[in-house]
PDB file of C-alpha atoms in Angstrom:
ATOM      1  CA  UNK K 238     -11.526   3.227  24.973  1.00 63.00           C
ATOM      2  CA  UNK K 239     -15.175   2.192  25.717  1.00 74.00           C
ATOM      3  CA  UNK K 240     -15.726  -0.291  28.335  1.00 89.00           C
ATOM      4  CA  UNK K 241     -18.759  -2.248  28.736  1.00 95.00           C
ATOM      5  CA  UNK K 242     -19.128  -3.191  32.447  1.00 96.00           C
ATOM      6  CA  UNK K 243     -21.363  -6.353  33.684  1.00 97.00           C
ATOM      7  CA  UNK K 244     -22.093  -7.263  37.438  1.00 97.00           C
ATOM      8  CA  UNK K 245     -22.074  -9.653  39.002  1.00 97.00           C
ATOM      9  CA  UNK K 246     -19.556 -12.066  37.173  1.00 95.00           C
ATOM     10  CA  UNK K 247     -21.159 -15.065  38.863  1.00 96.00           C
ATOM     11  CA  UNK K 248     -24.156 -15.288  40.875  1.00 95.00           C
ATOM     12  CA  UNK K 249     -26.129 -18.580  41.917  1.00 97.00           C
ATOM     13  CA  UNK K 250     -29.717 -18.565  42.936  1.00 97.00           C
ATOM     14  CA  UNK K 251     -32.124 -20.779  44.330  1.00 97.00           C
ATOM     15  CA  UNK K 252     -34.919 -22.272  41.841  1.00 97.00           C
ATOM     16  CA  UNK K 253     -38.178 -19.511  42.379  1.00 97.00           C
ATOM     17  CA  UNK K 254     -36.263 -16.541  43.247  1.00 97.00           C
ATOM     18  CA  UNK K 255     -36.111 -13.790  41.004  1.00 97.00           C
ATOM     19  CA  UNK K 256     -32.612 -12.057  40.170  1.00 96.00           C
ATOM     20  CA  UNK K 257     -30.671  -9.309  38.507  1.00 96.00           C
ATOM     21  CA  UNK K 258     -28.070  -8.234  37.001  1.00 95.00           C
ATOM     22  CA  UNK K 259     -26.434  -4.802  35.266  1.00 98.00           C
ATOM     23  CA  UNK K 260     -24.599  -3.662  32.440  1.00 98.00           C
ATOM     24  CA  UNK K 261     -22.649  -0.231  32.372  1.00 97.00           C
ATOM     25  CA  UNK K 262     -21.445   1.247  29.097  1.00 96.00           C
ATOM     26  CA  UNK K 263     -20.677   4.624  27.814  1.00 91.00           C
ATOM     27  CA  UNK K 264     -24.296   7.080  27.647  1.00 87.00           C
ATOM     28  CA  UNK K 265     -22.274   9.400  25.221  1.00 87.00           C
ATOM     29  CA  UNK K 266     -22.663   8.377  21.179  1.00 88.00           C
ATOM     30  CA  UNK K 267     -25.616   5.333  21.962  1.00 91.00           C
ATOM     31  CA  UNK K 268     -27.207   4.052  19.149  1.00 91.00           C
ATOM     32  CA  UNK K 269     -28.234   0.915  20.809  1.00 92.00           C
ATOM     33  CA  UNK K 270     -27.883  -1.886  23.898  1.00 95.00           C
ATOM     34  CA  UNK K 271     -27.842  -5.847  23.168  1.00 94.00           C
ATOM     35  CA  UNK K 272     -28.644  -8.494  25.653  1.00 96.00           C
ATOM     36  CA  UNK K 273     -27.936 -12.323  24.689  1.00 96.00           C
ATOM     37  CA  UNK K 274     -28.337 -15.765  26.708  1.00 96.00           C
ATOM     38  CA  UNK K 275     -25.580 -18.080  26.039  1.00 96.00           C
ATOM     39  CA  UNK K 276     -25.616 -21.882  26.880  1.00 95.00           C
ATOM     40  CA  UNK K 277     -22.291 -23.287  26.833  1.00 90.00           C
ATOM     41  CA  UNK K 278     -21.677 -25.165  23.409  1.00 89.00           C
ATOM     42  CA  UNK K 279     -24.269 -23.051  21.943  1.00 93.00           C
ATOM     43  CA  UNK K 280     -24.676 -19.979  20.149  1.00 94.00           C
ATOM     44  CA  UNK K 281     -25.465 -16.754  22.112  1.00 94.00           C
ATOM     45  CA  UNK K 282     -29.063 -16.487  21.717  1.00 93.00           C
ATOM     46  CA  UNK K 283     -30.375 -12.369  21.248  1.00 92.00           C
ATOM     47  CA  UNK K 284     -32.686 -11.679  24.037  1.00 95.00           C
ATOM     48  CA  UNK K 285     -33.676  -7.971  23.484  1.00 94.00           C
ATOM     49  CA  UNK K 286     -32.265  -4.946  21.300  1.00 93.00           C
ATOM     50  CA  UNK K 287     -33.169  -1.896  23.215  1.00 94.00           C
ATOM     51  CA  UNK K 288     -32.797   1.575  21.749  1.00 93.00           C
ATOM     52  CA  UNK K 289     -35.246   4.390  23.576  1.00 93.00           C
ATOM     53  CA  UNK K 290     -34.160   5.576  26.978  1.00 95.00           C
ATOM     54  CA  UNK K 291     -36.507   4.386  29.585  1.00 95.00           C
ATOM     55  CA  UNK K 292     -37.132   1.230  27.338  1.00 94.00           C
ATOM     56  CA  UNK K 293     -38.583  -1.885  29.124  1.00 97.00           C
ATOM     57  CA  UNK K 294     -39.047  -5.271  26.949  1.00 97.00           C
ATOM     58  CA  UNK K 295     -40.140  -8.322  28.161  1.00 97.00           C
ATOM     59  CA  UNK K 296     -39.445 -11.616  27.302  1.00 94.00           C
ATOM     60  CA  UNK K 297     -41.237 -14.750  29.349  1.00 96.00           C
ATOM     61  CA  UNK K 298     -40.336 -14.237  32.954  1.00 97.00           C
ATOM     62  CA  UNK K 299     -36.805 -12.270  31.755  1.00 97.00           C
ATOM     63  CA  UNK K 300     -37.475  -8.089  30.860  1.00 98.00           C
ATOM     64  CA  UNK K 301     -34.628  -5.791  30.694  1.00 98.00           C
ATOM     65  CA  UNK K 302     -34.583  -1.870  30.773  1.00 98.00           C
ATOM     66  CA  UNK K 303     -32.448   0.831  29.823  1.00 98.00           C
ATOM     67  CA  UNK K 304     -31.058   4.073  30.764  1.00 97.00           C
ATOM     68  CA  UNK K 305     -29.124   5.896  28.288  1.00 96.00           C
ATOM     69  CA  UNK K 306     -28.637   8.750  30.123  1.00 95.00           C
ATOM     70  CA  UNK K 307     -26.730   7.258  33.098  1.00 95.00           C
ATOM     71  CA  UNK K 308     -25.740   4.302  31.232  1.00 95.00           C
ATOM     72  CA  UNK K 309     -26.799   1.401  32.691  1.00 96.00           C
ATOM     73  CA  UNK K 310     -29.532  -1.165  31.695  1.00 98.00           C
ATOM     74  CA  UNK K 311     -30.879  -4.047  33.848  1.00 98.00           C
ATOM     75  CA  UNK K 312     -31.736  -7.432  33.361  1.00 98.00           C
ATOM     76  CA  UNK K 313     -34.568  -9.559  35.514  1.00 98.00           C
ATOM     77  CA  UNK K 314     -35.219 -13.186  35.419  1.00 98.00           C
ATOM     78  CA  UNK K 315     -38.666 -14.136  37.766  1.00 97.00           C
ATOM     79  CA  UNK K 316     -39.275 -17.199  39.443  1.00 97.00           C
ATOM     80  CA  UNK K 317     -35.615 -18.554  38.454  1.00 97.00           C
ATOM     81  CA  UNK K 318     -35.763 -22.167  36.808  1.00 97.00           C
ATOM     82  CA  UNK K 319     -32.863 -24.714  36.243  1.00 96.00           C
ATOM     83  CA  UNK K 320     -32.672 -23.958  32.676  1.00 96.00           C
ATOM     84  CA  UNK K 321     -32.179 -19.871  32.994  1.00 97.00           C
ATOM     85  CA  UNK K 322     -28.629 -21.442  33.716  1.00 97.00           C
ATOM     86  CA  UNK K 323     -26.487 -19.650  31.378  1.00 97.00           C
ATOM     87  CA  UNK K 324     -24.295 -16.721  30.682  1.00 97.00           C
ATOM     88  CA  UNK K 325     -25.905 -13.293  29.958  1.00 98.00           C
ATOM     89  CA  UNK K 326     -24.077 -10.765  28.019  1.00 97.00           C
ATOM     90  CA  UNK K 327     -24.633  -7.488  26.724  1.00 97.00           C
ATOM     91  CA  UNK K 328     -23.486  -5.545  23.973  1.00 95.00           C
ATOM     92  CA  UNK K 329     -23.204  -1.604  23.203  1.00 93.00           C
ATOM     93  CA  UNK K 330     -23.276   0.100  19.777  1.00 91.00           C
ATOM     94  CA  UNK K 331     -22.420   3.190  19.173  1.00 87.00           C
ATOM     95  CA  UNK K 332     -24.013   3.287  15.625  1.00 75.00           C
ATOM     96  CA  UNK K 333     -21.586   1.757  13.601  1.00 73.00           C
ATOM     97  CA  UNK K 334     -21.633  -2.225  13.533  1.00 75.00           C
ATOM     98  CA  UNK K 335     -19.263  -3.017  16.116  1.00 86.00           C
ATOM     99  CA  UNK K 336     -20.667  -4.782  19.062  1.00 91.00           C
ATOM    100  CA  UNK K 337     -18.614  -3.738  22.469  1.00 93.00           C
ATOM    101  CA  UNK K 338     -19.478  -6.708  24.539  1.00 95.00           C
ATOM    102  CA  UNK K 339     -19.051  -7.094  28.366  1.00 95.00           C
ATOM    103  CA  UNK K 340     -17.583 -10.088  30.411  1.00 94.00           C
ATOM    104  CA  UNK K 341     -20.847 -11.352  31.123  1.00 96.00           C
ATOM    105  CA  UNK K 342     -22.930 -12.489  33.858  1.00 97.00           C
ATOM    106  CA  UNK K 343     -23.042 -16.447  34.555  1.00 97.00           C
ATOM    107  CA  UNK K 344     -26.077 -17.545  36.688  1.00 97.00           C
ATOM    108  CA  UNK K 345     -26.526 -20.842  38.070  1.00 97.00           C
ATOM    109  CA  UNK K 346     -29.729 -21.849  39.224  1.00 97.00           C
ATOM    110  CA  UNK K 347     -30.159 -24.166  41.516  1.00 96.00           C
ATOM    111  CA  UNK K 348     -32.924 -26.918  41.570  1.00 92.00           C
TER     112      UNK K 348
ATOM    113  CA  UNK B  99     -34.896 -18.489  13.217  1.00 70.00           C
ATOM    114  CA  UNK B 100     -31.750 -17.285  11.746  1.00 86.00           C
ATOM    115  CA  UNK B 101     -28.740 -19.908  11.907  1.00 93.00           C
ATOM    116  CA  UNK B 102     -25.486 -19.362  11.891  1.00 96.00           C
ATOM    117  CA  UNK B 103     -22.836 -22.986  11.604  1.00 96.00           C
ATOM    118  CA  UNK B 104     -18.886 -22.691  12.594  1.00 97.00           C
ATOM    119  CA  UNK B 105     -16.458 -25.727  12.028  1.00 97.00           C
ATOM    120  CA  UNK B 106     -15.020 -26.831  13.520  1.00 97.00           C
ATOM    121  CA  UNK B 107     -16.154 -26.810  17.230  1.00 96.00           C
ATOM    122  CA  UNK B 108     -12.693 -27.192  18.315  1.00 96.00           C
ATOM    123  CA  UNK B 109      -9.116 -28.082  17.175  1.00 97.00           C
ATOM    124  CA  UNK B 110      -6.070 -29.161  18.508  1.00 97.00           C
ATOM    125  CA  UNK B 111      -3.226 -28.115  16.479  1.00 95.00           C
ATOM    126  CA  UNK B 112       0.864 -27.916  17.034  1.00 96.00           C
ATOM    127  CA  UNK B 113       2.613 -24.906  17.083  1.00 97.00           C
ATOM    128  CA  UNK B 114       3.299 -23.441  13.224  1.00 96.00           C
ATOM    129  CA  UNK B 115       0.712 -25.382  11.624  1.00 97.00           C
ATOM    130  CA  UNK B 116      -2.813 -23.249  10.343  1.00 97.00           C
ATOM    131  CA  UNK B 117      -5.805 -23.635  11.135  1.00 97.00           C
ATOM    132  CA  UNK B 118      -8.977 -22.342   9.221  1.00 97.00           C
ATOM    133  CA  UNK B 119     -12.026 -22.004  10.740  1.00 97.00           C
ATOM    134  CA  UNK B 120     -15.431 -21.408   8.603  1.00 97.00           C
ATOM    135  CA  UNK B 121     -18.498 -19.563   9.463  1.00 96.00           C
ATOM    136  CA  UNK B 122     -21.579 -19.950   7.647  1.00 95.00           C
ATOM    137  CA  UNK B 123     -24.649 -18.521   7.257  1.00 94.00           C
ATOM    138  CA  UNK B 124     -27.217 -21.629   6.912  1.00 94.00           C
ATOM    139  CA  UNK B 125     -30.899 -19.583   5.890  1.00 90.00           C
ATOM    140  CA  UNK B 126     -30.001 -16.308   4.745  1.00 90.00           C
ATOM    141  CA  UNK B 127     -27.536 -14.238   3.253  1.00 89.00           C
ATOM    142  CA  UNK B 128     -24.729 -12.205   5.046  1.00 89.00           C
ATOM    143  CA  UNK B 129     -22.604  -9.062   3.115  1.00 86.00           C
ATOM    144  CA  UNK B 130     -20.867  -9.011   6.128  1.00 92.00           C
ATOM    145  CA  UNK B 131     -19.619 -11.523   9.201  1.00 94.00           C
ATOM    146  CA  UNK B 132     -17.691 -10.542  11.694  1.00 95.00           C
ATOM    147  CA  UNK B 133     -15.179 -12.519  13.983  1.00 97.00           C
ATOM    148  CA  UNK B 134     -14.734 -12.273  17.524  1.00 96.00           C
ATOM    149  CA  UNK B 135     -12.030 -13.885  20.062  1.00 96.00           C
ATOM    150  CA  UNK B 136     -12.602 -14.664  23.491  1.00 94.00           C
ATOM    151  CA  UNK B 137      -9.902 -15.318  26.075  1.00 92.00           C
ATOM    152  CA  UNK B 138     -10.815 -16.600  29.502  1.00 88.00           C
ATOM    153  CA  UNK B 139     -12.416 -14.432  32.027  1.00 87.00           C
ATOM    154  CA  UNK B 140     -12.390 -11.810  29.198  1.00 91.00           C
ATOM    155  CA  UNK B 141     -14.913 -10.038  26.566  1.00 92.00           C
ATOM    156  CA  UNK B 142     -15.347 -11.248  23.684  1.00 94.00           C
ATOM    157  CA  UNK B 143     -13.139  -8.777  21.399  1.00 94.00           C
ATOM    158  CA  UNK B 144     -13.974  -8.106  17.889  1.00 94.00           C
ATOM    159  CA  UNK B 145     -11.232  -9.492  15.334  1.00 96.00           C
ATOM    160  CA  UNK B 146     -12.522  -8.048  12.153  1.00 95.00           C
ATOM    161  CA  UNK B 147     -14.927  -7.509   9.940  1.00 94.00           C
ATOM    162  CA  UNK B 148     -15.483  -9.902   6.899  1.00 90.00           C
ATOM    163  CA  UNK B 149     -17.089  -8.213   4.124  1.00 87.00           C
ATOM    164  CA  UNK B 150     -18.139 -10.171   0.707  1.00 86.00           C
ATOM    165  CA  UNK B 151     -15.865  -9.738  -2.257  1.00 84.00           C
ATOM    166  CA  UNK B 152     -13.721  -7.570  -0.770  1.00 86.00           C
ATOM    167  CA  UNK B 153     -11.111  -7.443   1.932  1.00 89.00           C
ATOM    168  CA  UNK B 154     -11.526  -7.832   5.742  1.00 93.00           C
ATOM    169  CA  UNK B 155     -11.016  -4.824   8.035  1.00 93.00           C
ATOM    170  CA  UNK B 156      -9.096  -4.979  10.776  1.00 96.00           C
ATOM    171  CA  UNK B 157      -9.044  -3.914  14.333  1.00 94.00           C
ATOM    172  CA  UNK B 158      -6.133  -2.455  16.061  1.00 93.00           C
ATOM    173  CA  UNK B 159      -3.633  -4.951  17.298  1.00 93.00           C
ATOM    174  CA  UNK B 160      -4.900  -7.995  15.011  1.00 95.00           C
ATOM    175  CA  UNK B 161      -1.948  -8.946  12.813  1.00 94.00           C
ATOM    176  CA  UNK B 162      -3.703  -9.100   9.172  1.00 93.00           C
ATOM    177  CA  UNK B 163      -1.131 -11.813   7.937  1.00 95.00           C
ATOM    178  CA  UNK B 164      -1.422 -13.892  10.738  1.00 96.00           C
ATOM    179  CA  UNK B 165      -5.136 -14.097  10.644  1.00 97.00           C
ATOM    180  CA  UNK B 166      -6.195 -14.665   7.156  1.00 96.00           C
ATOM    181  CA  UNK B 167     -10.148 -13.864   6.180  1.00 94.00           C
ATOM    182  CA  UNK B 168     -11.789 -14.646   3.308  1.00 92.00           C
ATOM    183  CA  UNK B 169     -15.749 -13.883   2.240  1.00 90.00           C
ATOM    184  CA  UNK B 170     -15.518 -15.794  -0.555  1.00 83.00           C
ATOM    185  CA  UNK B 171     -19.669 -15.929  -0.553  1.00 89.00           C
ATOM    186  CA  UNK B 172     -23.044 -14.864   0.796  1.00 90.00           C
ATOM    187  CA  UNK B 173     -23.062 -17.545   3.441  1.00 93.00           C
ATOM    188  CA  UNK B 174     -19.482 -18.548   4.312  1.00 94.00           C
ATOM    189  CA  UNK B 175     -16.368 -16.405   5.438  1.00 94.00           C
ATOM    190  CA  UNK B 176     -13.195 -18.365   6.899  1.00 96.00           C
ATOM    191  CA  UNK B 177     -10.473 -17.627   9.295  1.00 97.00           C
ATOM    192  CA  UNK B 178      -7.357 -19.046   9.259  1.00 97.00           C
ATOM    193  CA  UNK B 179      -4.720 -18.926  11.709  1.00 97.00           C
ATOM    194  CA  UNK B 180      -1.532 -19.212  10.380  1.00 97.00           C
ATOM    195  CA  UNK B 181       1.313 -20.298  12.003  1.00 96.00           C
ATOM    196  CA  UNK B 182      -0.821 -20.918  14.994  1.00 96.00           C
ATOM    197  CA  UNK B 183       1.241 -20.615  18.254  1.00 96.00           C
ATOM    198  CA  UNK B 184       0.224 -21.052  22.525  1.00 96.00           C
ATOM    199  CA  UNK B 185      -0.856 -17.691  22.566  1.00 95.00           C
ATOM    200  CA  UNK B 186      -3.483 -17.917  19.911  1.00 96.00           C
ATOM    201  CA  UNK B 187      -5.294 -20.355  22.017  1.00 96.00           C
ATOM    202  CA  UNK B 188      -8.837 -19.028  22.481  1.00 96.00           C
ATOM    203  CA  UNK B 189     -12.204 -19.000  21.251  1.00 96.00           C
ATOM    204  CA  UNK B 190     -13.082 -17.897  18.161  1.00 97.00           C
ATOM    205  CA  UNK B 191     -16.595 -17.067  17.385  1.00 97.00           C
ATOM    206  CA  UNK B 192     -18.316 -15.176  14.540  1.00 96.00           C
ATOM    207  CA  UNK B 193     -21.606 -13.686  13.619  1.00 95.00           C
ATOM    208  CA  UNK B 194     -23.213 -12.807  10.782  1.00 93.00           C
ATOM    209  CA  UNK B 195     -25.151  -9.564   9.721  1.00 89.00           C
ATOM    210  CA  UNK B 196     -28.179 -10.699   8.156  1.00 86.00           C
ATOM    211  CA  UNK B 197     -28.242  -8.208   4.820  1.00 82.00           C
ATOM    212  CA  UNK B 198     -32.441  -7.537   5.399  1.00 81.00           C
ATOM    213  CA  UNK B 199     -32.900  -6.976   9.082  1.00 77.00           C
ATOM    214  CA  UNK B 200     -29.556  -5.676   9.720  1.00 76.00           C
ATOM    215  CA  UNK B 201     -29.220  -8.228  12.846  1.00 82.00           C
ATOM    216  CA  UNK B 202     -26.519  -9.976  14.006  1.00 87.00           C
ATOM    217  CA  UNK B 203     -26.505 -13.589  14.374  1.00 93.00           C
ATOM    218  CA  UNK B 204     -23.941 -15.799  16.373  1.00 95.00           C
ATOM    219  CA  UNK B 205     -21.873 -19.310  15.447  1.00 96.00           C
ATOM    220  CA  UNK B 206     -21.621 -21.425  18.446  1.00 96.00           C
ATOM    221  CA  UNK B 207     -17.795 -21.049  18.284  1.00 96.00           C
ATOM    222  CA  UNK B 208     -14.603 -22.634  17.988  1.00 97.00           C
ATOM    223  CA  UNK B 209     -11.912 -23.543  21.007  1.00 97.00           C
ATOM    224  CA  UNK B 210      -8.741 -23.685  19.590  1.00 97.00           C
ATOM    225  CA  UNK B 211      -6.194 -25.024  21.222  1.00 97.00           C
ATOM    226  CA  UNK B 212      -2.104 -24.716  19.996  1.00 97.00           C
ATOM    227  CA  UNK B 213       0.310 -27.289  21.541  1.00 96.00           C
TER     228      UNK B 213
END
């Protein structure tokens, strides 16, 4: 059974600091590692797609990077604001369409 | 960007009625949607796969007859919960595969709720 891992569950910060968070998945058969932002009431937004060990994207003040080797990628937000409030999730593929998500991360910011 | 609708946001429903649920894609065209369910503190755990003109695939443990699918077009695919009881209370959310970049592309989602 694969298992996408994400950590912390919760985690509130104070507006201006910078945070992060990981997901763990399976490093054998990985075709590819999905991070979304999700607003409650919304749709889950796609944040980055990252395929290349050692890959680092940036986004804004929120970059991600990946190691497919160990199986783990990260994902920073600098200089927290209000309206990073959301939950973060990511998703593994293993090269076939289906999307292994984790429980998420839900970050509160704090004004 | 790439939309994807559901309706409706959420239902209330009593126990042994259905419920359908539609998905669509609003500005381009999707072969294939898939639908995901989402109980609390949990993943969200793909359903099945809703492929146009033909029949849904699903995953281990999801009762075909109980959750109906249909792909009826480019931009719509429905799911219907029959005989909806407590336990299918959850979220329901699907995405759409959009058939040029490949991507996937969420609906807000659906709380259901079965009294």
């Amino acid at each position: 059974i694969l298992n996408v891992e994400q950590s912390p569950q919760s985690l509130h910060v104070q507006e201006g600091d910078s945070t992060n968070f990981t997901c763990s998945f399976p490093s054998s058969n990985f075709y590819a590692l999905h991070w979304y932002r999700w607003e409650t009431a919304k749709s889950p937004e796609a944040l980055f797609v990252m395929t290349l060990n050692g890959d680092e994207k940036k986004k804004g003040r929120i970059s991600a990077t990946l190691n497919t080797k160990e199986g783990y990628s990260y994902l920073y937000i600098k200089g927290s604001q209000p309206e990073d409030s959301a939950t973060y999730l990511c998703a593994f593929t293993s090269g076939t369409y289906k999307y292994i998500f984790g429980t998420g991360t839900r970050l509160k910011v704090l004004a | 960007g790439a939309v994807v609708s559901q309706h409706p946001s959420w239902v209330i429903c009593k126990s042994g009625t259905s419920v359908k649920i539609e998905c669509r894609s609003l500005d381009f065209q999707a072969t294939t949607m898939f639908w995901y369910r989402q109980f609390p503190k949990q993943s969200l755990m793909l359903m099945a796969t809703s492929n146009e003109g033909s029949k849904a695939t699903y995953e281990q443990g999801v009762e075909k007859d109980k959750f109906l699918i249909n792909h009826a077009s480019l931009t719509l695919s429905t799911l219907t919960v029959t005989s909806a009881h407590p336990e299918d209370s959850s979220f329901y959310i699907c995405s759409a595969r959009d058939v040029d970049s490949y991507e996937q592309y969420f609906g807000p989602g659906t709380r259901l709720t079965v009294t």
